[in-house]
CSV table of C-alpha atoms in Angstrom, one decimal:
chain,number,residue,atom,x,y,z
A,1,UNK,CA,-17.2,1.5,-7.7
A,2,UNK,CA,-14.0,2.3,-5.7
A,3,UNK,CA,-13.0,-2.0,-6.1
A,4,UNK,CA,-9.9,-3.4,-7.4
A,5,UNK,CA,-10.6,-7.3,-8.1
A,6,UNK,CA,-7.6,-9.5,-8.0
A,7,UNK,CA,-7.7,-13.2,-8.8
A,8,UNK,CA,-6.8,-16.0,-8.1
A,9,UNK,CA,-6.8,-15.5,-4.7
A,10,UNK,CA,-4.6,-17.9,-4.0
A,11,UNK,CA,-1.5,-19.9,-6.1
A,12,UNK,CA,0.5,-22.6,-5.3
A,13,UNK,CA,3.0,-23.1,-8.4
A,14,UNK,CA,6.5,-25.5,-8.8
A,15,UNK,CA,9.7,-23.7,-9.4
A,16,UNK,CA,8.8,-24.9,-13.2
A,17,UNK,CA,5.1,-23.2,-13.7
A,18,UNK,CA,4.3,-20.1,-15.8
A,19,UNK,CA,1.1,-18.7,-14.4
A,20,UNK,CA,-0.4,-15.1,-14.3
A,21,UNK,CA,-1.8,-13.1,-11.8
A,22,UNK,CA,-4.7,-11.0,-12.7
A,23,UNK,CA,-5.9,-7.5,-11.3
A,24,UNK,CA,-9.2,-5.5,-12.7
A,25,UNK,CA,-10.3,-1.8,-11.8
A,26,UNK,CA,-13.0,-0.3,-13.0
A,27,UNK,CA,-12.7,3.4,-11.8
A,28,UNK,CA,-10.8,5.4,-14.5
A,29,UNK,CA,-7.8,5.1,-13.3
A,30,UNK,CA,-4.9,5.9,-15.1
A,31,UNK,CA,-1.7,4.1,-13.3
A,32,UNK,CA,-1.9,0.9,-12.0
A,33,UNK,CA,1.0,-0.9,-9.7
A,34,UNK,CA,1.9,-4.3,-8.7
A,35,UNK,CA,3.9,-4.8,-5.3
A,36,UNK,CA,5.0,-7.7,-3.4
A,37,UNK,CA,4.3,-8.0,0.4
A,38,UNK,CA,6.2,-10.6,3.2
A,39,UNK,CA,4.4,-11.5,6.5
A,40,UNK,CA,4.1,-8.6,8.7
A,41,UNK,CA,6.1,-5.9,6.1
A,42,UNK,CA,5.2,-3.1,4.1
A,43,UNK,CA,4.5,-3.9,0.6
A,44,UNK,CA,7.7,-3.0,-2.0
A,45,UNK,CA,7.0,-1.1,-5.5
A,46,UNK,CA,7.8,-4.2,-8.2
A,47,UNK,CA,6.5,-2.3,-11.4
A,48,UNK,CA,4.2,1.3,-12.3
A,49,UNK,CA,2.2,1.6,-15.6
A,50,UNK,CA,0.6,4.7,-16.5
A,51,UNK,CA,-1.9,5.6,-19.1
A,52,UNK,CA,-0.8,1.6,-20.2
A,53,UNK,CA,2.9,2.3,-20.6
A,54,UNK,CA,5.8,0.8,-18.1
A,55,UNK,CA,7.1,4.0,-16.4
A,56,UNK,CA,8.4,2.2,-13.4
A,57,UNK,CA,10.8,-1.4,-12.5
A,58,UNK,CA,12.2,-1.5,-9.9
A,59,UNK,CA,15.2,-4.1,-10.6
A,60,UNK,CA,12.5,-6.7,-10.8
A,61,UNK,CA,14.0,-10.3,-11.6
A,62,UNK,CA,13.2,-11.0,-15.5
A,63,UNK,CA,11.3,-13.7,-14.2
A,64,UNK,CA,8.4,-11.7,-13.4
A,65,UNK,CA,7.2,-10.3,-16.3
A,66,UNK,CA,4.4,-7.0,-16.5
A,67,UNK,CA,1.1,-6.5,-18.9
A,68,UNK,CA,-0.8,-3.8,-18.8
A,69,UNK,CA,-3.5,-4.8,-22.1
A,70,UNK,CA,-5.9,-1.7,-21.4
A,71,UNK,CA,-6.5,1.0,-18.9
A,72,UNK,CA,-8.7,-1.5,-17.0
A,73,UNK,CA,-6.5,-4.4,-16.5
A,74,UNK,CA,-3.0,-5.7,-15.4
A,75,UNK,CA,-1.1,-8.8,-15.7
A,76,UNK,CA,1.7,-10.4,-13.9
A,77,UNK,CA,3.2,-12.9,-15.8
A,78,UNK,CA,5.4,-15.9,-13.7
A,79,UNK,CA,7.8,-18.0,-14.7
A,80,UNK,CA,10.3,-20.3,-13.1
A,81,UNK,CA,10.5,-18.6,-9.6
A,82,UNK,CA,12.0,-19.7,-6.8
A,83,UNK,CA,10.8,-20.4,-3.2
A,84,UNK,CA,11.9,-16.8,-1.9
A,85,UNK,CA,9.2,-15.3,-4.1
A,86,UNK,CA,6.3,-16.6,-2.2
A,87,UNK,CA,4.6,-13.7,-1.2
A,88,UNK,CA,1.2,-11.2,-1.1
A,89,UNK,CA,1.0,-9.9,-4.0
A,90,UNK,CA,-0.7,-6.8,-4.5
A,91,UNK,CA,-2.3,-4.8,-7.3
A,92,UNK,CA,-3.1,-1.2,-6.5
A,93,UNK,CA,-4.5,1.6,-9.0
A,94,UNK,CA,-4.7,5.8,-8.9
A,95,UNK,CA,-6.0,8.1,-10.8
A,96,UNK,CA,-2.5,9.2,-12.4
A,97,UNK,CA,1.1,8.0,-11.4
A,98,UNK,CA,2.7,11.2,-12.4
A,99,UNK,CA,1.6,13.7,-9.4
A,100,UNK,CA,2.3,13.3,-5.3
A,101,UNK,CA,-0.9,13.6,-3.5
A,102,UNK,CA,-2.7,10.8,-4.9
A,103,UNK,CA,-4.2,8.0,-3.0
A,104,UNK,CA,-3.7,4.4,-4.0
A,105,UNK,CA,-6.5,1.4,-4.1
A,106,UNK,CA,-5.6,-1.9,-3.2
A,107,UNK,CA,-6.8,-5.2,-4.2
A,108,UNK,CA,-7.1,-8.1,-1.8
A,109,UNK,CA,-3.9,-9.4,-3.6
A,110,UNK,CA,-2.7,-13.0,-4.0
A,111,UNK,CA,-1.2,-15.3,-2.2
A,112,UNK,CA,2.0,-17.1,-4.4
A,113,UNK,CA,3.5,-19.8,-2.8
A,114,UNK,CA,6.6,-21.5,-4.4
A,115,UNK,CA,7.3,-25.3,-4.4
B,1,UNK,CA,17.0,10.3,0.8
B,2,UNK,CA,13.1,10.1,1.1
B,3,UNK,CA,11.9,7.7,4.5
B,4,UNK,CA,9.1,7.0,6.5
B,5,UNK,CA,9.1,6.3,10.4
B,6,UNK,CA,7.0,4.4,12.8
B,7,UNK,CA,8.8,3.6,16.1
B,8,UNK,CA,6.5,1.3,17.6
B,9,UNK,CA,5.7,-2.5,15.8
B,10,UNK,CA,2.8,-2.3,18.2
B,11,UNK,CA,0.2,-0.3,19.7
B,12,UNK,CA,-1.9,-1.6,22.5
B,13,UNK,CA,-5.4,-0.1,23.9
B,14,UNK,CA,-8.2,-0.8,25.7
B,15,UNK,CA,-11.4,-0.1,23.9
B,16,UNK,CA,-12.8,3.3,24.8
B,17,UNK,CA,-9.4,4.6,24.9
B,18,UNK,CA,-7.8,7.4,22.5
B,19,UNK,CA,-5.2,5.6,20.3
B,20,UNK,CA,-2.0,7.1,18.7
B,21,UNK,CA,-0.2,5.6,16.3
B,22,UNK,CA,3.0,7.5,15.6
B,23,UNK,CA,4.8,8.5,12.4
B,24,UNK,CA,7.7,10.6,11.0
B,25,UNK,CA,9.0,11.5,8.0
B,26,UNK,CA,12.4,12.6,6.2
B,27,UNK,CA,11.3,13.8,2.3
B,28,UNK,CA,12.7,17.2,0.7
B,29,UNK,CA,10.0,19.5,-0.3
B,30,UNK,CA,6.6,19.5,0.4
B,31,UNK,CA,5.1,16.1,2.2
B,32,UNK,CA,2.4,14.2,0.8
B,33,UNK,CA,1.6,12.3,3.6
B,34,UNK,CA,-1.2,9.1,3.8
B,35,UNK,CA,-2.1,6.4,6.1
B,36,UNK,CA,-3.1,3.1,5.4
B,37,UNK,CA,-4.6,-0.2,7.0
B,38,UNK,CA,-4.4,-3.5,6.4
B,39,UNK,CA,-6.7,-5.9,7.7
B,40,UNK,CA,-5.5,-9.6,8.3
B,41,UNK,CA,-5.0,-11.4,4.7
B,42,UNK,CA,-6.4,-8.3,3.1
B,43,UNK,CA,-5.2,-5.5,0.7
B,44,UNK,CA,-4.6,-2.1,1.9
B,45,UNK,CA,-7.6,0.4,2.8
B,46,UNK,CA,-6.6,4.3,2.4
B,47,UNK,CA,-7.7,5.8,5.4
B,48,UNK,CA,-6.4,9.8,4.9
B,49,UNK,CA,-4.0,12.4,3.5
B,50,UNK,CA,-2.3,15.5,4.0
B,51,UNK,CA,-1.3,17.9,1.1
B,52,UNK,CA,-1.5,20.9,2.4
B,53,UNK,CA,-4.3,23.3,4.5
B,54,UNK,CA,-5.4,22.4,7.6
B,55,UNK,CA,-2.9,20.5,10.0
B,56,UNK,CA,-5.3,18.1,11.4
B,57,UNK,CA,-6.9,16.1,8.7
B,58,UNK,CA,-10.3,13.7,9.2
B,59,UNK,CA,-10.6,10.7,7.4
B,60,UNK,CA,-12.6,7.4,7.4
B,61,UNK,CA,-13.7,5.4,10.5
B,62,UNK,CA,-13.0,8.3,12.6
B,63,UNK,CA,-9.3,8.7,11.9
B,64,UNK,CA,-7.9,11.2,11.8
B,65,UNK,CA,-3.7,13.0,11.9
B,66,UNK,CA,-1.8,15.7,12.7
B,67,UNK,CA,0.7,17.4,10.2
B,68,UNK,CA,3.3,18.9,12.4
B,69,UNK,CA,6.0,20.4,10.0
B,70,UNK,CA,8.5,21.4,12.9
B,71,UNK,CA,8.6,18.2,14.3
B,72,UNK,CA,8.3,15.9,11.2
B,73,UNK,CA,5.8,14.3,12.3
B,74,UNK,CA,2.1,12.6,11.0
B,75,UNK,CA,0.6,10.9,14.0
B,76,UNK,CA,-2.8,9.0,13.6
B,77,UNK,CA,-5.2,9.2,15.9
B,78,UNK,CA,-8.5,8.1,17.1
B,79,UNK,CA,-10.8,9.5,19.8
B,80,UNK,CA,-12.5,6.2,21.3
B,81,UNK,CA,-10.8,2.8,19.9
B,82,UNK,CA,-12.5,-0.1,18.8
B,83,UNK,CA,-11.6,-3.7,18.8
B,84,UNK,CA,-12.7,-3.6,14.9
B,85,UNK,CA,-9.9,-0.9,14.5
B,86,UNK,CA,-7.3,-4.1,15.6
B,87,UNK,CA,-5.0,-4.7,12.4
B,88,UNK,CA,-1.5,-3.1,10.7
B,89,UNK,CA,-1.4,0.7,9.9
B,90,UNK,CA,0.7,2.1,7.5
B,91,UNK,CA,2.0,5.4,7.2
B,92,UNK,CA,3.3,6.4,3.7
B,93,UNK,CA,4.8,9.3,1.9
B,94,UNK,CA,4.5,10.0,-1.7
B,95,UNK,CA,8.1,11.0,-3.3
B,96,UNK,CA,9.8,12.0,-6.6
B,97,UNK,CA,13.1,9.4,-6.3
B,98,UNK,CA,13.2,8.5,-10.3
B,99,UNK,CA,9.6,8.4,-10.6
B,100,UNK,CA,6.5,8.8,-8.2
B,101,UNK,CA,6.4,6.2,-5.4
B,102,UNK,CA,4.6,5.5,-2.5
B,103,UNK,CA,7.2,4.7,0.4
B,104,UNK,CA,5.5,3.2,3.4
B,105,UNK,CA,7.2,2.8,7.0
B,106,UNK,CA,7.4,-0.6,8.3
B,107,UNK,CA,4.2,-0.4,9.9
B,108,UNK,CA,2.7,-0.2,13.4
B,109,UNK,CA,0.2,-3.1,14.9
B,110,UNK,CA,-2.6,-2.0,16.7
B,111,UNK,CA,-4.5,-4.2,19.3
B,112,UNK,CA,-7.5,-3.2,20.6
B,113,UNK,CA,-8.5,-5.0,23.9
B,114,UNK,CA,-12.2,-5.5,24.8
């Protein structure tokens, strides 16, 4: 099974909502990432867990907030964002995080908009 | 500083043609090069990777890219397009900048005329 599962698939949420994105894989993975895609550019690293622990952040705005509960799943917690965060977001895994020449699986991703 | 290239936002072809979709890159030490696609409202599909070995790497769908060291360059290529093969390829290199990361050019749309 080479799938990563993402869900919901889509998310309209008010500037006020908490709401979590899930994101499932079931191939031994070790690292798992979320990133955030707009409309016709390349997706952008938000965070990097490996073997469960936060190893990367890039900068990400406190209001987006990272789980990782066990090596099969991650979270991405939500909370009062704003309309410039609507966006694909997309949950990739591989097999480690800590080597170079190791491919990435995507998920379908979600698509967040902000009212 | 570790960056990906892709001069062209977009590729046309007419099916039956060979396709090229070009990439270069700017990383110190050894590349680890990859190519992606992205399908309309879908996630990103690996399609190949070089590490090291052979310069011309195969991959899935018929893909496949050259490594050329002296030019910088990892250019995609297919023998005989499709219209299927239509959508937004991604070429990527895999870095140390303060942890591994995955830093993808800004992508090259490929259409695919019938």
């Amino acid at each position: 099974d080479t799938e990563v599962t993402q869900t919901p698939k889509h998310l309209v949420m008010g500037m006020t909502n908490k709401k979590s994105l899930k994101c499932e894989q079931h191939m031994g993975h070790r690292a798992m990432y979320w990133y955030k895609q707009k409309a016709k550019k390349p997706p952008e690293l938000m965070f990097v867990y490996s073997y469960e622990k936060l190893s990367i952040n890039e900068s990400v705005p406190s209001r987006f907030s990272p789980e990782c509960p066990n090596s099969s799943l991650l979270n991405l917690h939500l909370h009062a964002l704003q309309p410039e965060d609507s966006a694909l977001y997309l949950c990739a895994s591989s097999q480690g995080a800590g080597t170079s020449g190791l491919e990435q699986y995507f998920g379908p991703g979600t698509r967040l908009t902000v009212t | 500083a570790q960056s990906v290239a892709q001069p062209e936002d977009q590729v046309n072809v007419a099916e039956g043609n060979p396709l090229t979709v070009k990439c270069t890159y700017s990383v110190s030490g050894n590349p680890y090069l990859f190519w992606y696609v992205q399908y309309p409202n879908r996630g990103l599909q690996f399609l190949l990777k070089y590490i090291t070995g052979d310069n011309l790497v195969k991959g899935s769908y018929g893909f496949e890219a050259e490594f050329n060291k002296s030019q910088t360059s990892f250019h995609l290529k297919k023998p005989s397009a499709l219209v299927s093969d239509s959508a937004l390829y991604f070429c990527a290199v895999r870095a140390y900048t303060g942890g591994f990361k995955t830093i993808f050019g800004a992508g090259t749309r490929l259409f695919v005329k019938a």
